[in-house]
Short mmCIF file of C-alpha atoms in Angstrom, two decimals:
data_model
loop_
_atom_site.label_atom_id
_atom_site.label_comp_id
_atom_site.label_asym_id
_atom_site.label_seq_id
_atom_site.Cartn_x
_atom_site.Cartn_y
_atom_site.Cartn_z
CA UNK A 1 195.66 162.90 73.94
CA UNK A 2 197.74 161.52 76.31
CA UNK A 3 197.17 163.69 79.83
CA UNK A 4 194.35 165.62 80.94
CA UNK A 5 194.33 167.19 84.68
CA UNK A 6 191.32 168.43 86.47
CA UNK A 7 191.36 171.85 88.59
CA UNK A 8 188.67 172.26 91.06
CA UNK A 9 188.11 176.67 91.19
CA UNK A 10 185.46 176.53 93.54
CA UNK A 11 181.83 174.95 94.90
CA UNK A 12 179.20 176.22 97.11
CA UNK A 13 180.14 178.77 99.18
CA UNK A 14 183.61 179.13 97.11
CA UNK A 15 181.82 179.62 93.75
CA UNK A 16 183.75 181.77 91.29
CA UNK A 17 182.90 184.85 89.96
CA UNK A 18 182.05 183.95 86.33
CA UNK A 19 184.77 187.41 85.51
CA UNK A 20 187.45 185.40 87.63
CA UNK A 21 186.89 182.09 85.95
CA UNK A 22 186.65 183.67 82.10
CA UNK A 23 190.19 185.24 83.16
CA UNK A 24 191.53 181.96 84.64
CA UNK A 25 190.14 180.46 81.29
CA UNK A 26 192.22 182.90 79.74
CA UNK A 27 195.83 182.34 81.62
CA UNK A 28 194.73 178.23 80.90
CA UNK A 29 194.29 178.89 77.45
CA UNK A 30 198.11 180.48 76.68
CA UNK A 31 199.74 177.93 79.45
CA UNK A 32 198.16 175.52 76.89
CA UNK A 33 199.21 177.05 73.88
CA UNK A 34 202.91 176.91 75.16
CA UNK A 35 202.55 173.57 75.92
CA UNK A 36 203.69 174.69 80.07
CA UNK A 37 200.87 172.67 80.91
CA UNK A 38 198.73 169.51 79.70
CA UNK A 39 195.20 169.78 78.88
CA UNK A 40 193.56 170.95 81.68
CA UNK A 41 189.44 170.67 83.01
CA UNK A 42 188.68 173.52 85.14
CA UNK A 43 185.46 173.08 87.18
CA UNK A 44 183.53 175.03 89.40
CA UNK A 45 179.96 176.37 90.16
CA UNK A 46 179.34 180.39 89.65
CA UNK A 47 177.21 182.38 91.93
CA UNK A 48 174.06 183.17 89.84
CA UNK A 49 174.97 185.18 86.74
CA UNK A 50 173.51 185.33 83.06
CA UNK A 51 175.77 185.18 80.65
CA UNK A 52 175.29 185.52 76.42
CA UNK A 53 177.26 185.09 73.65
CA UNK A 54 177.99 186.31 70.34
CA UNK A 55 174.48 185.63 68.48
CA UNK A 56 172.67 186.25 71.12
CA UNK A 57 169.36 188.92 70.47
CA UNK A 58 167.94 191.69 72.31
CA UNK A 59 164.29 190.08 72.70
CA UNK A 60 166.09 187.19 74.54
CA UNK A 61 167.85 189.00 77.39
CA UNK A 62 165.60 189.69 80.82
CA UNK A 63 162.85 191.76 80.75
CA UNK A 64 163.61 192.81 83.81
CA UNK A 65 167.10 194.49 83.24
CA UNK A 66 169.19 191.70 84.76
CA UNK A 67 172.82 192.13 83.93
CA UNK A 68 174.08 189.90 81.55
CA UNK A 69 177.92 189.45 80.88
CA UNK A 70 178.27 188.92 77.31
CA UNK A 71 181.22 186.86 76.38
CA UNK A 72 183.05 185.35 73.24
CA UNK A 73 182.06 181.76 72.72
CA UNK A 74 179.74 180.51 70.17
CA UNK A 75 176.21 180.24 71.12
CA UNK A 76 173.37 182.77 72.80
CA UNK A 77 172.52 183.49 76.20
CA UNK A 78 172.26 180.81 79.10
CA UNK A 79 172.71 180.98 83.15
CA UNK A 80 175.08 179.86 85.70
CA UNK A 81 174.96 179.75 89.19
CA UNK A 82 174.46 177.65 92.09
CA UNK A 83 173.43 173.78 91.42
CA UNK A 84 174.75 173.79 88.06
CA UNK A 85 178.10 172.01 87.50
CA UNK A 86 180.24 173.88 85.19
CA UNK A 87 183.24 172.84 83.45
CA UNK A 88 185.59 174.53 81.16
CA UNK A 89 187.95 171.75 79.21
CA UNK A 90 191.10 173.74 77.94
CA UNK A 91 192.25 171.44 75.01
CA UNK A 92 194.83 171.31 72.21
CA UNK A 93 192.94 170.03 69.72
CA UNK A 94 194.48 167.69 66.42
CA UNK A 95 193.96 169.86 63.46
CA UNK A 96 192.36 170.06 61.39
CA UNK A 97 189.98 171.13 63.74
CA UNK A 98 186.59 169.84 63.91
CA UNK A 99 184.58 171.85 66.10
CA UNK A 100 181.49 169.53 66.05
CA UNK A 101 183.54 166.83 66.77
CA UNK A 102 185.00 168.61 70.30
CA UNK A 103 181.72 168.91 70.98
CA UNK A 104 179.95 165.33 70.27
CA UNK A 105 182.88 164.66 72.54
CA UNK A 106 181.87 166.70 75.69
CA UNK A 107 178.29 165.45 74.99
CA UNK A 108 179.62 162.02 75.15
CA UNK A 109 181.04 162.37 78.78
CA UNK A 110 178.10 163.80 80.25
CA UNK A 111 175.25 161.55 78.51
CA UNK A 112 177.54 158.62 80.53
CA UNK A 113 177.66 160.29 83.92
CA UNK A 114 173.74 160.65 83.47
CA UNK A 115 173.27 156.76 82.63
CA UNK A 116 176.11 156.35 85.35
CA UNK A 117 173.60 157.77 88.21
CA UNK A 118 170.20 156.13 86.18
CA UNK A 119 168.82 158.71 83.95
CA UNK A 120 168.54 158.34 80.15
CA UNK A 121 169.50 161.23 78.07
CA UNK A 122 170.72 161.65 74.70
CA UNK A 123 171.33 163.94 71.61
CA UNK A 124 168.76 166.04 69.49
CA UNK A 125 169.59 166.84 65.64
CA UNK A 126 170.22 170.13 65.29
CA UNK A 127 170.69 170.91 68.87
CA UNK A 128 173.97 170.84 71.02
CA UNK A 129 173.78 169.84 74.58
CA UNK A 130 172.36 166.84 76.48
CA UNK A 131 168.91 166.81 76.51
CA UNK A 132 165.54 164.23 78.22
CA UNK A 133 163.23 163.63 75.40
CA UNK A 134 159.34 164.86 75.73
CA UNK A 135 156.15 161.63 75.91
CA UNK A 136 155.64 160.53 72.40
CA UNK A 137 152.79 161.33 70.48
CA UNK A 138 150.43 159.06 70.99
CA UNK A 139 150.91 159.98 75.04
CA UNK A 140 149.96 163.63 74.53
CA UNK A 141 147.14 164.49 76.83
CA UNK A 142 144.32 165.80 74.75
CA UNK A 143 143.24 169.29 76.15
CA UNK A 144 141.25 170.24 72.77
CA UNK A 145 141.91 173.30 70.64
CA UNK A 146 144.46 174.57 68.11
CA UNK A 147 147.41 173.59 68.07
CA UNK A 148 150.29 174.69 66.07
CA UNK A 149 153.48 172.36 65.94
CA UNK A 150 155.93 173.82 64.15
CA UNK A 151 159.34 172.09 62.74
CA UNK A 152 162.49 173.58 64.16
CA UNK A 153 164.51 172.54 61.19
CA UNK A 154 162.90 175.00 59.68
CA UNK A 155 162.03 177.75 61.70
CA UNK A 156 165.17 177.57 64.29
CA UNK A 157 167.73 179.77 63.83
CA UNK A 158 169.62 178.56 66.17
CA UNK A 159 169.38 174.58 64.67
CA UNK A 160 172.56 173.36 63.41
CA UNK A 161 172.92 170.61 59.82
CA UNK A 162 176.47 169.66 61.14
CA UNK A 163 174.73 168.14 64.79
CA UNK A 164 172.96 165.55 62.80
CA UNK A 165 173.35 161.48 62.23
CA UNK A 166 172.84 158.19 64.34
CA UNK A 167 174.36 160.24 67.06
CA UNK A 168 171.12 162.45 67.27
CA UNK A 169 167.58 161.84 68.62
CA UNK A 170 164.67 163.31 65.68
CA UNK A 171 163.79 166.78 66.38
CA UNK A 172 161.04 166.85 67.86
CA UNK A 173 159.78 168.59 65.36
CA UNK A 174 155.82 168.60 66.85
CA UNK A 175 155.92 165.51 67.57
CA UNK A 176 156.48 165.18 71.19
CA UNK A 177 155.80 167.42 74.47
CA UNK A 178 158.47 169.52 75.21
CA UNK A 179 161.88 168.27 74.76
CA UNK A 180 164.28 169.30 78.28
CA UNK A 181 167.21 170.66 78.07
CA UNK A 182 170.20 168.97 81.00
CA UNK A 183 172.93 170.29 79.78
CA UNK A 184 174.27 172.40 77.68
CA UNK A 185 177.70 172.99 75.73
CA UNK A 186 179.48 176.44 74.17
CA UNK A 187 182.72 176.56 73.16
CA UNK A 188 185.07 178.87 71.14
CA UNK A 189 188.55 177.50 70.00
CA UNK A 190 191.59 180.21 69.32
CA UNK A 191 194.98 179.10 67.91
CA UNK A 192 193.86 175.43 67.98
CA UNK A 193 193.22 175.48 71.95
CA UNK A 194 189.35 175.64 73.54
CA UNK A 195 187.90 177.63 75.58
CA UNK A 196 184.47 177.61 77.58
CA UNK A 197 182.99 174.16 77.26
CA UNK A 198 180.16 172.53 79.06
CA UNK A 199 177.14 173.53 82.21
CA UNK A 200 174.97 170.59 83.33
CA UNK A 201 172.31 171.19 86.06
CA UNK A 202 172.48 169.18 89.39
CA UNK A 203 169.98 170.92 91.43
CA UNK A 204 170.15 174.62 90.75
CA UNK A 205 166.74 176.88 90.96
CA UNK A 206 165.11 176.35 87.30
CA UNK A 207 163.26 179.18 87.67
CA UNK A 208 166.34 181.21 87.25
CA UNK A 209 165.99 179.88 83.08
CA UNK A 210 162.21 181.66 83.51
CA UNK A 211 163.98 185.26 82.45
CA UNK A 212 165.83 184.62 79.42
CA UNK A 213 165.36 182.25 76.21
CA UNK A 214 167.59 179.54 77.14
CA UNK A 215 170.21 179.50 73.85
CA UNK A 216 167.73 181.16 71.71
CA UNK A 217 165.04 178.21 72.01
CA UNK A 218 161.86 178.16 71.88
CA UNK A 219 160.19 175.17 71.51
CA UNK A 220 161.74 173.32 74.85
CA UNK A 221 162.40 173.64 78.55
CA UNK A 222 165.45 173.23 81.25
CA UNK A 223 165.56 170.67 83.38
CA UNK A 224 167.74 169.14 86.12
CA UNK A 225 169.39 165.84 87.44
CA UNK A 226 167.27 166.21 91.00
CA UNK A 227 164.14 166.92 88.70
CA UNK A 228 164.43 163.90 86.21
CA UNK A 229 165.74 161.72 88.92
CA UNK A 230 163.02 163.13 91.57
CA UNK A 231 165.85 163.18 94.53
CA UNK A 232 168.30 165.72 95.38
CA UNK A 233 171.06 165.54 92.88
CA UNK A 234 174.05 167.61 94.82
CA UNK A 235 177.18 169.10 92.59
CA UNK A 236 179.54 167.32 94.61
CA UNK A 237 178.16 163.77 93.93
CA UNK A 238 178.23 164.69 89.88
CA UNK A 239 181.52 165.93 89.96
CA UNK A 240 183.47 162.82 90.00
CA UNK A 241 181.27 160.65 87.16
CA UNK A 242 182.48 163.92 85.11
CA UNK A 243 185.84 163.84 85.84
CA UNK A 244 185.60 160.13 84.91
CA UNK A 245 183.61 160.47 81.65
CA UNK A 246 185.92 163.16 80.58
CA UNK A 247 188.84 160.98 80.81
CA UNK A 248 187.60 158.14 79.43
CA UNK A 249 186.07 159.80 76.33
CA UNK A 250 188.58 162.91 75.73
CA UNK A 251 192.08 160.41 76.45
CA UNK A 252 190.85 157.04 75.19
CA UNK A 253 188.61 157.45 72.96
CA UNK A 254 189.88 160.77 71.39
CA UNK A 255 189.13 160.63 67.09
CA UNK A 256 190.44 161.18 64.71
CA UNK A 257 189.75 164.80 63.02
CA UNK A 258 187.83 164.61 59.72
CA UNK A 259 189.30 164.73 56.40
CA UNK A 260 189.90 167.76 55.17
CA UNK A 261 187.34 169.79 52.94
CA UNK A 262 189.83 171.24 49.68
CA UNK A 263 186.72 174.09 50.11
CA UNK A 264 186.21 174.29 53.29
CA UNK A 265 183.12 176.36 54.85
CA UNK A 266 183.59 178.33 57.72
CA UNK A 267 183.02 176.70 61.13
CA UNK A 268 181.61 178.67 63.66
CA UNK A 269 181.76 177.93 67.26
CA UNK A 270 178.85 176.34 68.69
CA UNK A 271 176.65 176.74 71.83
CA UNK A 272 173.37 176.31 73.59
#
């Protein structure tokens, strides 16, 4: 990639309705496919909305009947709303398309942005997104009673074995207190061009996540930059950092695609 432009669609009082942003994504995707525009990242906030990927189960939706927008990305249900920076990178990927490499690059840019704010984050094996690790086992409080620990590598249908390797912390597998997701990633690739993207929690009201099973993950929590850093971290503070590191990762460090498997398995989009 030789160029990446950023388009600010609206923040705060000018937050963009999800359906309007989705249509803007489609238009941008079509223009990028025909090379009318360079790679483009749309940045914005949304008014509060739940969106559900193709694999969302009924049991993961809001129990109170709150409306949900069903979308064409991979993964399951999540929330977008005030205090959360949402980015939709519309990029033409090198062929053969490598979905996981794209996810890793988005994760890397967000991890670097968090580090610049003073927060250490990581990946967790089998799960997309950016995470803050829970406390180690030896630091768990002794609460008594029966404790049941389940290894998500065996029980979590969202666990993706392709999301493994030295870039990823070992799954908590019952060995830590609750890991906390800071940023979610959900993508779709059509005609070699990406859609959807990431959402990083800056200073949202995280109680919105209490109504759903975020990303279909039941053994981890959700956090924000404000919660972790102990001060208010506004979306406006995070935007230039995310732009800086997305440009570094997507333009300056674009990886070569993996070698083609002579009998490749289907590669669904991933999200969380």
